[in-house]
Coordinates of C-alpha atoms in Angstrom, one line a residue:
M1 CA 109.7 82.1 76.3
A2 CA 110.1 79.9 79.2
M3 CA 109.8 82.6 81.6
K4 CA 106.6 83.9 79.7
L5 CA 104.9 80.6 80.0
T6 CA 105.9 80.2 83.7
M7 CA 104.4 83.6 84.4
I8 CA 101.3 82.7 82.7
L9 CA 100.9 79.5 84.7
A10 CA 101.6 81.4 87.7
A11 CA 98.5 83.8 86.6
A12 CA 96.3 80.7 86.0
S13 CA 97.1 79.4 89.5
I14 CA 96.4 82.7 91.2
I15 CA 93.3 82.7 89.6
T16 CA 92.2 79.1 90.2
I17 CA 92.8 79.2 93.9
L18 CA 90.7 82.4 94.5
H19 CA 87.4 82.5 96.1
R20 CA 85.0 85.3 95.1
T21 CA 84.0 87.5 98.1
T22 CA 81.4 90.5 98.3
A23 CA 82.5 91.9 101.4
I24 CA 85.6 92.9 103.3
P25 CA 87.0 89.8 105.3
S26 CA 86.0 89.4 108.9
E27 CA 89.7 89.0 109.6
T28 CA 90.6 92.2 108.0
L29 CA 88.0 93.9 110.2
T30 CA 89.3 92.2 113.2
N31 CA 92.8 93.2 112.7
A32 CA 91.8 96.8 111.9
A33 CA 89.8 96.8 115.2
D34 CA 92.9 95.5 117.2
T35 CA 95.3 97.9 115.4
L36 CA 93.0 100.9 116.2
S37 CA 92.9 99.8 119.9
N38 CA 96.7 99.5 120.0
S39 CA 97.1 102.7 118.4
G40 CA 94.9 104.5 120.9
Y41 CA 91.7 104.8 119.0
V42 CA 90.0 102.7 121.5
A43 CA 86.2 104.1 120.9
M44 CA 86.3 103.6 117.1
S45 CA 87.8 100.1 117.6
L46 CA 84.9 99.2 119.8
T47 CA 82.4 101.2 117.3
L48 CA 84.1 99.1 114.4
N49 CA 83.1 95.8 115.9
L50 CA 79.6 97.0 116.7
V51 CA 78.7 98.5 113.2
S52 CA 80.9 97.0 110.5
D53 CA 78.1 94.5 109.6
V54 CA 75.7 97.2 109.1
L55 CA 77.9 99.8 107.3
L56 CA 80.3 97.5 105.3
S57 CA 78.6 94.4 104.7
H58 CA 78.0 95.4 100.9
Y59 CA 81.5 96.6 100.0
N60 CA 84.6 94.8 99.6
S61 CA 86.7 97.9 100.1
A62 CA 86.5 101.1 102.2
T63 CA 88.3 104.1 103.9
I64 CA 87.4 104.8 107.6
F65 CA 88.2 108.2 109.3
T66 CA 88.4 108.1 112.9
P67 CA 88.3 110.8 115.5
P68 CA 90.4 110.4 118.5
D69 CA 88.8 109.1 121.9
S70 CA 88.6 112.6 123.3
S71 CA 85.9 113.5 120.6
F72 CA 83.9 110.5 121.3
A73 CA 84.1 111.6 125.2
E74 CA 83.0 115.1 124.2
S75 CA 80.0 114.2 122.0
G76 CA 78.9 110.7 123.6
Q77 CA 78.2 107.8 121.3
P78 CA 77.5 109.0 117.7
S79 CA 74.4 108.1 116.0
L80 CA 74.6 105.6 112.9
S81 CA 73.9 108.5 110.6
L82 CA 77.0 110.4 111.8
L83 CA 79.1 107.4 111.6
Q84 CA 78.2 106.8 108.1
V85 CA 79.9 109.8 106.9
H86 CA 83.0 108.6 108.5
F87 CA 82.9 105.5 106.2
S88 CA 83.8 105.7 102.4
P89 CA 83.0 102.9 100.0
M90 CA 86.3 103.8 98.2
V91 CA 89.9 103.0 99.2
F92 CA 92.0 106.3 99.3
S93 CA 95.7 106.4 100.0
L94 CA 97.3 109.5 101.6
N95 CA 98.7 110.6 98.2
S96 CA 95.6 110.2 96.2
I97 CA 93.6 112.5 98.8
R98 CA 96.5 114.9 98.7
S99 CA 96.3 115.2 94.9
L100 CA 92.8 116.0 94.7
P101 CA 91.8 119.6 94.0
F102 CA 90.0 121.7 96.5
G103 CA 86.1 121.0 96.5
T104 CA 86.5 117.4 95.4
K105 CA 83.7 115.3 96.7
I106 CA 84.3 111.9 98.4
P107 CA 81.4 109.4 98.6
T108 CA 80.3 107.8 102.0
V109 CA 78.1 104.9 102.8
D110 CA 75.3 107.3 103.1
S111 CA 74.6 107.7 99.4
D112 CA 73.0 111.2 100.1
T113 CA 76.0 112.7 101.8
F114 CA 79.6 113.5 100.6
L115 CA 82.6 114.7 102.2
T116 CA 84.5 117.7 100.6
V117 CA 88.3 118.0 100.1
T118 CA 89.5 121.2 101.8
T119 CA 93.2 121.0 101.6
P120 CA 94.6 124.4 100.5
A121 CA 96.7 124.4 97.4
S122 CA 99.8 125.4 99.1
S123 CA 99.6 123.3 102.0
D124 CA 101.0 119.8 102.9
Q125 CA 98.2 119.3 105.4
V126 CA 95.5 117.1 104.1
S127 CA 91.9 118.2 105.4
I128 CA 88.5 117.0 104.4
N129 CA 85.4 119.2 105.7
N130 CA 87.9 121.4 107.3
V131 CA 89.1 118.7 109.5
K132 CA 92.7 117.7 109.4
I133 CA 93.9 114.2 108.7
V134 CA 96.4 113.2 111.3
G135 CA 99.7 111.6 109.9
S136 CA 99.8 108.3 107.8
P137 CA 96.9 105.7 107.9
V138 CA 96.6 104.1 111.3
F139 CA 95.7 100.7 109.3
D140 CA 96.2 99.7 105.6
D141 CA 95.9 96.3 104.4
G142 CA 94.8 97.1 100.6
S143 CA 91.2 96.6 101.0
L144 CA 90.6 98.6 104.1
I145 CA 92.5 101.9 105.1
V146 CA 91.8 103.9 108.4
F147 CA 93.1 107.4 108.8
G148 CA 93.0 109.4 112.2
I149 CA 91.3 112.7 112.0
E150 CA 91.3 115.6 114.6
N151 CA 87.5 115.6 115.1
F152 CA 84.2 114.3 113.9
F153 CA 83.1 115.5 110.5
D154 CA 80.1 117.8 110.2
P155 CA 77.7 116.0 107.9
N156 CA 76.1 119.5 106.8
F157 CA 79.4 120.8 105.9
T158 CA 79.4 123.2 102.7
I159 CA 82.1 125.2 101.2
S160 CA 81.4 128.9 100.4
E161 CA 84.3 129.3 97.9
P162 CA 84.1 127.3 94.3
P163 CA 86.3 124.5 93.8
L164 CA 89.8 125.1 92.2
S165 CA 89.9 125.5 88.4
V166 CA 91.5 122.3 86.6
E167 CA 92.5 122.0 83.1
R168 CA 89.9 119.5 81.6
L169 CA 91.0 116.3 79.8
D170 CA 89.2 115.3 76.9
H171 CA 91.6 113.0 74.9
C172 CA 93.9 110.1 75.5
T173 CA 96.4 109.3 72.9
T174 CA 99.4 107.0 72.7
S175 CA 102.7 108.2 74.1
F176 CA 106.0 106.5 74.2
G177 CA 109.5 107.6 75.5
G178 CA 112.6 105.9 77.0
D179 CA 114.2 102.9 75.5
G180 CA 113.4 99.1 75.5
N181 CA 115.0 98.5 79.1
F182 CA 111.9 98.9 81.4
T183 CA 109.8 96.8 83.7
F184 CA 106.5 97.3 85.5
H185 CA 108.0 95.5 88.7
E186 CA 107.4 98.6 91.0
S187 CA 103.7 98.9 90.0
A188 CA 103.2 95.1 90.0
N189 CA 104.5 94.7 93.5
V190 CA 102.2 97.4 94.7
L191 CA 99.3 95.4 92.8
I192 CA 100.4 92.1 94.6
S193 CA 100.4 93.9 98.1
R194 CA 97.0 95.1 97.6
G195 CA 95.3 91.8 96.4
Y196 CA 95.5 92.4 92.7
S197 CA 98.0 89.7 91.6
V198 CA 96.5 88.6 88.5
I199 CA 96.7 92.0 86.8
A200 CA 100.2 92.3 88.2
S201 CA 101.2 89.0 86.4
F202 CA 99.5 90.4 83.2
L203 CA 101.7 93.7 83.6
N204 CA 104.8 91.6 84.1
L205 CA 104.0 89.3 81.2
Q206 CA 103.8 92.6 79.1
L207 CA 101.1 91.4 77.0
L208 CA 100.9 94.5 75.3
G209 CA 104.2 93.9 73.6
F210 CA 105.9 97.3 73.9
T211 CA 109.4 97.8 72.8
N212 CA 109.6 101.3 74.4
Q213 CA 108.5 102.6 77.8
P214 CA 104.6 103.4 77.5
T215 CA 102.2 105.4 79.3
L216 CA 99.3 103.7 80.7
T217 CA 96.2 103.9 82.8
V218 CA 95.2 100.4 84.0
F219 CA 91.8 99.8 85.6
A220 CA 92.3 96.7 87.5
P221 CA 90.0 93.9 89.0
S222 CA 90.9 92.5 92.3
D223 CA 92.0 89.0 92.6
E224 CA 88.5 87.7 93.7
L225 CA 86.8 89.0 90.6
M226 CA 89.2 87.0 88.2
V227 CA 88.3 83.6 89.7
D228 CA 85.5 83.1 87.0
Y229 CA 88.0 83.6 84.2
S230 CA 90.5 81.0 84.9
G231 CA 92.2 78.4 82.6
R232 CA 91.5 80.0 79.2
F233 CA 95.0 81.2 78.5
P234 CA 94.3 82.6 74.8
D235 CA 91.8 84.9 76.2
Y236 CA 94.1 86.6 78.9
Q237 CA 95.4 89.1 76.4
S238 CA 91.8 90.3 75.3
L239 CA 91.0 90.6 79.0
F240 CA 93.9 92.8 79.9
H241 CA 93.9 95.0 76.8
R242 CA 90.4 96.2 77.6
H243 CA 91.3 97.2 81.0
V244 CA 94.2 99.6 79.7
L245 CA 94.1 103.1 78.3
P246 CA 97.2 104.4 76.1
C247 CA 97.9 107.3 78.3
K248 CA 98.0 108.3 82.1
I249 CA 94.7 109.5 83.8
S250 CA 95.0 110.1 87.5
W251 CA 92.2 110.6 89.8
R252 CA 92.7 114.2 89.6
D253 CA 92.4 113.9 85.8
L254 CA 89.3 112.2 86.3
T255 CA 87.6 115.0 88.2
T256 CA 88.0 117.1 85.1
V257 CA 86.6 114.5 82.4
D258 CA 83.0 115.5 81.2
D259 CA 80.5 113.0 82.0
G260 CA 80.0 110.5 79.2
T261 CA 83.6 111.0 77.6
S262 CA 84.9 107.6 76.0
F263 CA 88.6 106.7 75.6
D264 CA 90.0 104.1 73.3
T265 CA 91.7 101.1 75.0
Y266 CA 94.3 98.5 73.6
L267 CA 91.5 96.2 72.6
E268 CA 90.6 97.3 68.9
G269 CA 86.9 98.6 69.1
F270 CA 86.3 98.6 72.7
K271 CA 86.2 101.9 74.6
I272 CA 85.9 103.1 78.2
K273 CA 83.1 105.5 78.9
I274 CA 83.7 107.7 82.2
N275 CA 80.5 108.4 84.0
R276 CA 80.8 111.1 87.0
S277 CA 78.2 111.8 89.4
D278 CA 79.1 113.9 92.4
G279 CA 81.9 112.0 94.0
T280 CA 81.5 108.8 92.2
F281 CA 83.1 107.6 89.1
K282 CA 82.2 104.7 87.0
V283 CA 84.1 103.1 83.9
N284 CA 81.4 101.5 81.8
E285 CA 79.2 101.4 84.7
V286 CA 81.8 99.8 87.0
P287 CA 82.6 102.0 89.9
I288 CA 86.1 102.8 90.7
T289 CA 87.0 101.7 94.1
F290 CA 90.7 102.5 94.6
P291 CA 91.6 105.6 92.7
D292 CA 95.4 106.1 92.1
M293 CA 96.2 102.9 93.7
Y294 CA 99.7 103.3 91.9
Y295 CA 100.9 106.5 90.4
G296 CA 104.3 106.6 88.5
D297 CA 106.0 108.4 85.8
S298 CA 104.5 106.0 83.1
V299 CA 101.8 104.0 84.9
V300 CA 98.8 104.9 86.8
I301 CA 96.5 102.1 88.3
H302 CA 93.1 102.4 89.6
G303 CA 91.2 99.5 91.5
I304 CA 87.6 98.8 90.1
R305 CA 84.7 96.9 91.5
D306 CA 84.1 94.4 88.7
I307 CA 85.4 93.2 85.5
L308 CA 85.0 95.4 82.3
S309 CA 82.8 93.1 80.0
L310 CA 82.7 92.8 76.3
P311 CA 79.2 93.9 74.8
D312 CA 76.7 91.2 74.6
P313 CA 76.5 89.8 71.0
V314 CA 73.5 91.1 69.1
D315 CA 71.4 88.2 67.7
E316 CA 70.4 88.4 64.0
V317 CA 66.8 89.3 63.2
S318 CA 64.7 89.1 60.3
D319 CA 64.0 92.3 58.1
G320 CA 60.5 90.8 57.3
D321 CA 61.5 89.3 53.9
G322 CA 63.3 86.2 55.5
D323 CA 66.7 87.8 55.3
P324 CA 68.7 88.3 58.5
V325 CA 69.7 91.8 59.6
D326 CA 72.8 92.5 61.5
E327 CA 72.2 95.0 64.1
T328 CA 75.7 94.7 65.7
P329 CA 76.6 98.4 66.5
A330 CA 79.4 99.7 64.3
K331 CA 82.8 99.4 65.7
T332 CA 83.7 103.1 64.9
S333 CA 81.0 104.4 67.3
G334 CA 82.5 102.8 70.5
R335 CA 80.0 104.6 72.7
E336 CA 77.5 102.0 72.9
L337 CA 80.1 99.6 74.3
I338 CA 78.7 99.7 77.9
A339 CA 79.5 97.1 80.4
S340 CA 76.9 94.5 81.3
A341 CA 77.3 91.3 83.6
P342 CA 80.3 89.3 82.6
D343 CA 80.0 87.3 79.5
R344 CA 81.2 84.0 80.7
S345 CA 81.0 82.4 77.2
E346 CA 83.8 84.5 76.1
F347 CA 86.1 82.5 78.1

């Protein structure tokens, strides 16, 4: 009990000292530019210093794909429209890109242009728009990941063959296994390293109260998003429960989910609705920004851009005879529970 109280206080202190931000910190961009320069990507280092305010000012996370200096020398200084397709507003680890089926679309900061995964099913070499990714990330601090690629992407690239067929996921049920000797330390450590310390604390607290190893999907808001929810310890459980599904749904699984499919969470009556459009995915209208941040035997974690809010309460209205009518949606429907701006009154 003492340890659990200590962890609650630790989570509270993390939330309290945070400052909400809507953009990638300038220090991160400076570090990325320095690392690129030191790694032999001088052209993209200089370019990042020039265009980051234009391309990344509205995003708190991103993936950059950088061609080598030789490609810049060949083509000359690329246009801003070409650079846009090399910047994605989502964070992708190498493993998450590798797991994506052939033909999967990846959004870019140009809302009209998507990249396409072209990795052959039997290959370990990851490619996008038929351009290979070179090795491990050049830079990775959690909110910004930079990959080297062999050449510039063709923004007009299309694939002639259809995407690979993947079995569709249409349900999510509780699944248990193993014994009572389990922890979330590995997944929590990954969360902490990438700026999701509050959700890591909730996981370590085991607020779901399992006695056996569960399978979970966690949609994790970053620390900066949790600053407005500090100091209300009794509400932490509700906050955490509505971000957790009782099964594993990877980014690859999400690509098979029909648009509008809803899944139950661990908060009774609260559902998460998946919306997909081209290469983008939203949960209750909140974009997923870091797919497969962690993928383990029992837990999958996706970073999201905002907190999943409870529905706004519906005020009682008169039926014309002076009697109030309760217009609250039936709990069993679940499909009307779409996120709006965070309801601060709950906390």
